[in-house]
Coordinates of C-alpha atoms and ligand atoms in Angstrom, one line a residue:
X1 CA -54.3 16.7 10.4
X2 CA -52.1 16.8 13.4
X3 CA -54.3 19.8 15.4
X4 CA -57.4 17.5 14.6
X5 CA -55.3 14.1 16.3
X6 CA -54.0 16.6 19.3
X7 CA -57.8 17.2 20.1
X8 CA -58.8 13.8 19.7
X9 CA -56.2 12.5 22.0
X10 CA -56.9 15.2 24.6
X11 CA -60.3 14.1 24.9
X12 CA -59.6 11.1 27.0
X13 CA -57.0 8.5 27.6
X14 CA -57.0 5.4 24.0
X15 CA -59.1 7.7 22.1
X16 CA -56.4 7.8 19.0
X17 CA -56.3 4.7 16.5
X18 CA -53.1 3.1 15.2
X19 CA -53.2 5.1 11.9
X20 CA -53.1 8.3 14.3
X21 CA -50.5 7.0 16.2
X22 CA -48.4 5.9 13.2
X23 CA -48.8 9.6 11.8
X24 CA -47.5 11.1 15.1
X25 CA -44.8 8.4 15.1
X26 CA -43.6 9.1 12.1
X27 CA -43.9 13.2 12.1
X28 CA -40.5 15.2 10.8
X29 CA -42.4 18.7 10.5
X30 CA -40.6 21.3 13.3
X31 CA -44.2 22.8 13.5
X32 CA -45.7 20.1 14.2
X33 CA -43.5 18.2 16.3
X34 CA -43.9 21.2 18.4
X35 CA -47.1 21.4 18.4
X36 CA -47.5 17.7 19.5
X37 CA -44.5 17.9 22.2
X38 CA -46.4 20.8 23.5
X39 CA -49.8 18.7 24.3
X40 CA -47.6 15.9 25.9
X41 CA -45.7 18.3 27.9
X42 CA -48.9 19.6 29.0
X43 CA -50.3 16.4 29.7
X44 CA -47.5 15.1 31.6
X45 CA -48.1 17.9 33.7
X46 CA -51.4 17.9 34.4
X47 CA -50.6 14.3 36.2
X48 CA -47.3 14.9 37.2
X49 CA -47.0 18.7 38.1
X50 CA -43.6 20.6 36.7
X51 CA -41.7 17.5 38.9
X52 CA -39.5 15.0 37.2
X53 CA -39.5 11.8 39.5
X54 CA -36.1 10.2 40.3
X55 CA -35.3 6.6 40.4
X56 CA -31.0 5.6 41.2
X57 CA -30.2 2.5 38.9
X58 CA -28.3 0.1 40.3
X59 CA -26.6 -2.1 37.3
X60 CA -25.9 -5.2 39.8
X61 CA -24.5 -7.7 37.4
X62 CA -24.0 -8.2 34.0
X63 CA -24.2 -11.9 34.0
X64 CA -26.5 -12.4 31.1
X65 CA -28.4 -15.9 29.6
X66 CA -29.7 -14.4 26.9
X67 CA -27.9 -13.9 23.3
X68 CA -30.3 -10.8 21.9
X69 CA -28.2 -9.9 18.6
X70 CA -28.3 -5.9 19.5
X71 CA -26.9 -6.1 23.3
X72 CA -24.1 -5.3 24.4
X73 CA -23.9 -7.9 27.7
X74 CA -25.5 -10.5 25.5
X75 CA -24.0 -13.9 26.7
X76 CA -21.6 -14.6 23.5
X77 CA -20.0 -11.1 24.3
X78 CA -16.4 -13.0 25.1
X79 CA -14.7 -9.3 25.0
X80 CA -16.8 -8.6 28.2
X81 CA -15.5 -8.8 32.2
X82 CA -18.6 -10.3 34.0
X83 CA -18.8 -9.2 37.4
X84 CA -21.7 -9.2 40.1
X85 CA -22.3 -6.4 43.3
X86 CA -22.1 -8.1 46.6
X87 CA -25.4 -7.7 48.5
X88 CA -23.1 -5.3 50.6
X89 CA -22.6 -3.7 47.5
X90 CA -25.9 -3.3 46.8
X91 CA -26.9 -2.7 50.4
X92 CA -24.5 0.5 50.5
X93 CA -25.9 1.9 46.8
X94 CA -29.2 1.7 48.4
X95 CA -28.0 3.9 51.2
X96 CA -26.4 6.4 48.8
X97 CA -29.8 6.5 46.7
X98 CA -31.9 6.9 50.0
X99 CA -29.7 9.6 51.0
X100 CA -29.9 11.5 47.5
X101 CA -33.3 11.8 48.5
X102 CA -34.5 10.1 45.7
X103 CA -36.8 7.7 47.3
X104 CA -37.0 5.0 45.2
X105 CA -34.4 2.5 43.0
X106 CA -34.0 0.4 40.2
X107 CA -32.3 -2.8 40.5
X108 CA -31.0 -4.0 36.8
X109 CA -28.9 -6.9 35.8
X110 CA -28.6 -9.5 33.1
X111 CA -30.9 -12.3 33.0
X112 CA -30.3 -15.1 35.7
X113 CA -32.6 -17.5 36.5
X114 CA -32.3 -20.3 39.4
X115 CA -32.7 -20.7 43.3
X116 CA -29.2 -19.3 44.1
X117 CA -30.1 -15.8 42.4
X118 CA -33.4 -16.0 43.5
X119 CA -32.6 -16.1 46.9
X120 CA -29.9 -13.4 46.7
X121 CA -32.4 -10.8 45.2
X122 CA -34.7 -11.6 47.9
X123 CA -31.6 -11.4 50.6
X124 CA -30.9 -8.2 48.8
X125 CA -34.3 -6.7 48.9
X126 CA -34.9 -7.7 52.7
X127 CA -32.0 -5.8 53.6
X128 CA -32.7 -2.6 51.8
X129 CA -36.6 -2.8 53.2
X130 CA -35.6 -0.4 56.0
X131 CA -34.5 2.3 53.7
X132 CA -38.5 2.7 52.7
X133 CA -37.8 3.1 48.9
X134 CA -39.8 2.4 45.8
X135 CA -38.1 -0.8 44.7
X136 CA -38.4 -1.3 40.8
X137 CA -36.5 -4.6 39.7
X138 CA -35.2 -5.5 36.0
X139 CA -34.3 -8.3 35.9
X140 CA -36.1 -10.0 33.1
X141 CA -38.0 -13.3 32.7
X142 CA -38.3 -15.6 35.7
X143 CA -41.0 -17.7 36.5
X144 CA -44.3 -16.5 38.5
X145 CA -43.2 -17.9 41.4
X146 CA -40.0 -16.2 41.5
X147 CA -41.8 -12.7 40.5
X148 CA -43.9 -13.4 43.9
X149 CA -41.1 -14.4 46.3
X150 CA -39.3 -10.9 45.2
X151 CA -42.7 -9.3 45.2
X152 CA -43.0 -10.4 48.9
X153 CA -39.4 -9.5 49.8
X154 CA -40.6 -5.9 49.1
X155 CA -40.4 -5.4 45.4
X156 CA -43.8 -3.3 44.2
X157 CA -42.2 -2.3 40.4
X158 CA -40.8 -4.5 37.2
X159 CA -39.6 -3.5 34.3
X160 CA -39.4 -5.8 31.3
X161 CA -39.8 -4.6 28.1
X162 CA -41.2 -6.3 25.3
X163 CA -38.8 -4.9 22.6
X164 CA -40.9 -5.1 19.8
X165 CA -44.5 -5.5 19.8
X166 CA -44.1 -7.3 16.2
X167 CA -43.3 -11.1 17.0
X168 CA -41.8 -11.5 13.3
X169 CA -39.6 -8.4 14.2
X170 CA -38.5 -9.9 17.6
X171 CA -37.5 -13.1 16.1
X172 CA -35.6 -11.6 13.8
X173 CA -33.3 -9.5 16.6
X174 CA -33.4 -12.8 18.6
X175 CA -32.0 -16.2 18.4
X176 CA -34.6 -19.1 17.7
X177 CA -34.5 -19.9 21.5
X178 CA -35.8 -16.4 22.6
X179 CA -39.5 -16.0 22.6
X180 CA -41.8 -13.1 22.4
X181 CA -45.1 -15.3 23.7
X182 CA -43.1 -15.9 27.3
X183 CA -42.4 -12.2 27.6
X184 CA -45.6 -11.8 27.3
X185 CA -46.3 -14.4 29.6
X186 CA -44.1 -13.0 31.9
X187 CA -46.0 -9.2 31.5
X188 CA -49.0 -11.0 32.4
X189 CA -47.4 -12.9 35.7
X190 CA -46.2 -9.7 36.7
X191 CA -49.6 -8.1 37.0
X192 CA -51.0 -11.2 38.7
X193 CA -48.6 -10.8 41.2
X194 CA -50.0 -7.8 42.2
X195 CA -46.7 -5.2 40.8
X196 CA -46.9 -1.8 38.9
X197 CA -45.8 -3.0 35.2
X198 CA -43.5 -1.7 33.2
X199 CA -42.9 -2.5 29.5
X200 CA -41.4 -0.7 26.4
X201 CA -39.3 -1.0 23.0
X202 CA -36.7 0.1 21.1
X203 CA -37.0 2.3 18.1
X204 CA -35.3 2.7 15.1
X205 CA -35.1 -1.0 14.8
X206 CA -33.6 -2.3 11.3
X207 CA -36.7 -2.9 9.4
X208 CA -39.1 -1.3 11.8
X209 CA -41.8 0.9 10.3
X210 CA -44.2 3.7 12.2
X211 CA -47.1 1.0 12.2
X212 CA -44.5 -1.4 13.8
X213 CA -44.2 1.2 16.8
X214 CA -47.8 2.7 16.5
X215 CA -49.0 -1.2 17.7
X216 CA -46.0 -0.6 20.4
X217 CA -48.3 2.0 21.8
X218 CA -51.2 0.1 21.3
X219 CA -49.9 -3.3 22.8
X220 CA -48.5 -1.0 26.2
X221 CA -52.8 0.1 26.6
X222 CA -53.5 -3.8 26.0
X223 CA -51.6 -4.8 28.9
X224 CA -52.3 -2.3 30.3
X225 CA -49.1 -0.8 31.4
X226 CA -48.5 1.2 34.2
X227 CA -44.7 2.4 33.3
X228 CA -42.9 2.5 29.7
X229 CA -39.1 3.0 29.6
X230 CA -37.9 3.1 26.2
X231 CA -35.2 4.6 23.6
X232 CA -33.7 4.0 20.4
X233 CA -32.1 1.5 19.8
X234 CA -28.0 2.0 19.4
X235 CA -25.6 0.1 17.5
X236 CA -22.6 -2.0 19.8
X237 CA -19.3 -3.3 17.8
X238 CA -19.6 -6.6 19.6
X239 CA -22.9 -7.8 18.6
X240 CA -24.1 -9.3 15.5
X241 CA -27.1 -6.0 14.3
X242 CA -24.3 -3.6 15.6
X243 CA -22.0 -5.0 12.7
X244 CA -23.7 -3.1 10.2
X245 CA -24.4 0.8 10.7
X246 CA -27.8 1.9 11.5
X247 CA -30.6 3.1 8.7
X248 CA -31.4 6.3 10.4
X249 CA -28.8 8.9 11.4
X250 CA -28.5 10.0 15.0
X251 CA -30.5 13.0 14.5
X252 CA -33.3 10.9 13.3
X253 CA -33.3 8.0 16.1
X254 CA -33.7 10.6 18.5
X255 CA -36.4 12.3 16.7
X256 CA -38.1 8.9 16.9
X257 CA -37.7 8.2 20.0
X258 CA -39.1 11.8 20.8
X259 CA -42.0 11.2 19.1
X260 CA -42.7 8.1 20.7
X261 CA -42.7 9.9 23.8
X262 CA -45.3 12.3 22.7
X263 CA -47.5 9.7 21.3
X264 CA -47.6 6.8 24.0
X265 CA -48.0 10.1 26.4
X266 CA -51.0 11.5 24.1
X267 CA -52.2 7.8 23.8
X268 CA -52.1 6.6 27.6
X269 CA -52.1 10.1 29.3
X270 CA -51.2 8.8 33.2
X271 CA -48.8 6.4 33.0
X272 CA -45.2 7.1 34.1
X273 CA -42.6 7.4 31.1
X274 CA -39.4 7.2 31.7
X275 CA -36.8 9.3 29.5
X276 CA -33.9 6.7 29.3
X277 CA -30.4 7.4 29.0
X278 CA -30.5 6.0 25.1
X279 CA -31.9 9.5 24.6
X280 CA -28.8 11.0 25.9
X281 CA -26.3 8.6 24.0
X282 CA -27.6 10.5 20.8
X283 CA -27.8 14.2 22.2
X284 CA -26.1 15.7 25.3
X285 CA -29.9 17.1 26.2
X286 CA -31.3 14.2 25.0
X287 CA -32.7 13.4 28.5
X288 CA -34.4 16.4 29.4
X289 CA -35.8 16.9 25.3
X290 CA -37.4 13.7 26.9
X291 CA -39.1 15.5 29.7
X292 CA -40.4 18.3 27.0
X293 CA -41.6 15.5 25.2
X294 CA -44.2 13.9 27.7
X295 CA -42.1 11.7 29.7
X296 CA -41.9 12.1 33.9
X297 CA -39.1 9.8 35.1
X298 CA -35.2 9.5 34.9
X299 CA -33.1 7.3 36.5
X300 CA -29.3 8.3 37.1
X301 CA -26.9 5.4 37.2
X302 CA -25.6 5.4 41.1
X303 CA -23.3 2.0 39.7
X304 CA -20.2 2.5 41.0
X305 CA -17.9 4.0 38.1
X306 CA -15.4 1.2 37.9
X307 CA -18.3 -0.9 37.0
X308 CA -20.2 0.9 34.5
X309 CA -17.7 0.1 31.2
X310 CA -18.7 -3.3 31.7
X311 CA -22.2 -2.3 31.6
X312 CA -22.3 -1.2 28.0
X313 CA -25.6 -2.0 25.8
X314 CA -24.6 0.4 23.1
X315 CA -22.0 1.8 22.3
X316 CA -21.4 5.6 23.6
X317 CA -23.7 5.3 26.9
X318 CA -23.2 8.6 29.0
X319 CA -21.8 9.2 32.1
X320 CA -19.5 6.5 32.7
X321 CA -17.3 8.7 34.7
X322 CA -19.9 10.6 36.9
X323 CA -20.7 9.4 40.2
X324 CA -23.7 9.4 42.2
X325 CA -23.6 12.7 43.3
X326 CA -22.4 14.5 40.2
X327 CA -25.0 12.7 38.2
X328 CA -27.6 14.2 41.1
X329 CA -26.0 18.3 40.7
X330 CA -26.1 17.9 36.6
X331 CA -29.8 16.6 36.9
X332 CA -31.0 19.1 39.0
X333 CA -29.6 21.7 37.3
X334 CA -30.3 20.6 33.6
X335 CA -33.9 20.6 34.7
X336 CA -33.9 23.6 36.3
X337 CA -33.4 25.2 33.7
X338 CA -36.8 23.6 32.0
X339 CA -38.5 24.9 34.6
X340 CA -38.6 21.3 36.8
X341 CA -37.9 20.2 40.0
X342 CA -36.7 17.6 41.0
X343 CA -39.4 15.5 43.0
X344 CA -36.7 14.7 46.4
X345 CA -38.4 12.8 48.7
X346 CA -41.5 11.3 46.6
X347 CA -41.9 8.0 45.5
X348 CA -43.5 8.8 42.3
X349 CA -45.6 5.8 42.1
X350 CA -47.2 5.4 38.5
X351 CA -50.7 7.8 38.8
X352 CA -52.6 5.0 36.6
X353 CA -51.4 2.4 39.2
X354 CA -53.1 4.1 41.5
X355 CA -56.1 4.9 39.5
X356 CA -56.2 1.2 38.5
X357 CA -55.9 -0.4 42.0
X358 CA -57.9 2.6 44.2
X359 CA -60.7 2.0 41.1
X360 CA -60.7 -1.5 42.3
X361 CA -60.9 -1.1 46.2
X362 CA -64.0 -2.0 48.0
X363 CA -65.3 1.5 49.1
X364 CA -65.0 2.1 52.6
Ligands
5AD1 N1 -29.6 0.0 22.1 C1 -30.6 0.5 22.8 N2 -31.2 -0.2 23.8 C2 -30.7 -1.4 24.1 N3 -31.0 -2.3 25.1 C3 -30.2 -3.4 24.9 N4 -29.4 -3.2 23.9 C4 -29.6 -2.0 23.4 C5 -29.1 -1.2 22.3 N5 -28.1 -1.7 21.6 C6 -32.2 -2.1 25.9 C7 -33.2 -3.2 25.8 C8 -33.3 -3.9 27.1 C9 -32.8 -2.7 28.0 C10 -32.3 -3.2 29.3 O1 -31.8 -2.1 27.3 O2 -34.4 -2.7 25.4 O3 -34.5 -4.3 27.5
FES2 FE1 -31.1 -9.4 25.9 FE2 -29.1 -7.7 27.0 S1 -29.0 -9.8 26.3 S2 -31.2 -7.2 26.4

């Protein structure tokens, strides 16, 4: 079954159906996993090359409108200190990524909309323009005129993730006033707007089932995503899901999130997958298992330390202690030992953005 869906999917890029999907999703067989791992490893570097690109993330502020019930900044999280970087701040992290050799940076914060915030991302992204870097933004929804000021300010990346492709799911991790059809809206902006798009979900949701993330896979092809970051989801003591203890052990969330990894990799072939830190909350290796598993991006925390306890969105998130550089030697040397390099110097643009826009280029 699973030899006949490996050859299937390496046949060309959306050739499995949700049902294949949602058996790869749910796989618990060593053998197999194995065997599937092994054809997303191989695809990831076929596009990629044995080279794990490097993005610094820059936790900004943890200011957050948004309640979700399984996040750790959500705004009704009284226990937390709110703090926000200075554009200095942020100017000087910049430097420190640039000089990593990393190339490009992620800029993350709560949600925030309004003019003032608007207009101290843009301040922020004018002054790092000089460095030359690949400037990914997370900072969730905003309106389309706001993704295109910060798009013109030098922004070429955005990451906001869907959560849950199931819009009965998402309302039931979100209060009434959150809605799943202006994420979408906002996915939609993005592209218009002329960025590389990234999306992705949690796994191991409460109630979630393998057709739940098979569709994931499925909606990231309908919009067409050029990026996925996404992990499983981990309980936090100060949030209303984290309350009650999770339906899969750890050992099981990261096998999930694994196979997700595989399959939207199998499924998609030349987007850029990130393997997110979430994987490393449940398994000290968790990270580079990520990299064996199909995924071609990581993205060290360069936040200054002092800041990163107040950056919590589950409980047990690595390397709150680590600084830039140590996070940079323990990288480098975790995937050495995988046989990868580290890719210093590259931008690592997503190789279906490129497709998608070169594709669309009048020839010259
Ligand atoms: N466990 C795992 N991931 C989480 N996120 C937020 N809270 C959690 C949690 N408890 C993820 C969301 C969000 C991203 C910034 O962090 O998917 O989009
Ligand atoms: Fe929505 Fe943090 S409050 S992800």
């Amino acid at each position: 079954m699973v030899d006949s869906i490996i050859e299937k999917a390496l046949s060309g890029p959306r050739a499995l159906g949700a049902g294949d999907l949602a058996v790869l999703v749910a796989l618990d067989d060593p053998a197999e996993i194995g065997k599937v791992r092994e054809a997303a490893y191989g695809l990831k570097c076929r596009y990629s090359g044995k080279v794990v690109s490097m993005r610094g993330i820059i936790e900004l502020g943890n200011v957050c409108a948004k309640d979700c019930y399984y996040c750790g900044i959500r705004k009704s999280n009284a226990k937390l200190e709110r703090y926000t970087l200075s554009a200095d701040d942020i100017a000087r992290l910049a430097e420190i990524d640039a000089g990593q050799g990393y190339a490009s940076l992620v800029l993350q914060s709560g949600e925030v909309e309004g003019e003032a915030h608007t207009r101290f991302i843009e301040d922020c992204l004018r002054r790092i323009a000089p460095l030359g870097l690949g400037v990914t933004l997370s900072l969730g929804e905003q309106e389309e005129d706001v993704y295109r000021r910060w798009r013109e300010a030098g922004a070429e990346r955005y990451l906001l993730r869907i959560e849950t492709s199931n819009p009965a799911l998402y309302a039931r991790i979100h209060p009434e006033s959150h809605s799943w059809e202006r994420r979408v809206e906002c996915l939609r902006a993005l592209r218009r707007c002329g960025y590389q798009v990234g999306t992705g979900v949690m796994s191991a949701l409460p109630g979630q089932t393998p057709d739940d993330l098979a569709r994931d896979i499925v909606f990231f092809g309908e919009i067409d995503a050029d990026m996925i970051g996404m992990g499983p989801y981990i309980p936090h003591c100060d949030t209303p899901l984290g309350r009650t203890a999770p339906e899969l052990p750890a050992s099981e969330r990261l096998r999930l999130g694994l196979n997700m990894i595989s399959a939207t990799r199998l499924y998609l072939h030349d987007v850029n997958i990130a393997s997110t830190t979430a994987l490393q909350a449940l398994a000290p290796d968790g990270r580079e298992q990520g990299i064996l598993a199909g995924a071609n991006v990581m993205m060290p925390n360069i936040t200054d330390t002092k800041y990163r306890r107040s950056y919590q969105l589950y409980d047990g998130k690595p390397c709150l202690d680590e600084n830039a550089l140590m996070c940079r030697g323990c990288l480098e040397r975790r995937l050495a030992l995988l046989g990868e390099s580290v890719g210093y110097g590259r931008r690592g643009d997503s190789p279906h953005f490129l497709a998608r826009t070169s594709a669309k280029a009048p020839s010259a």
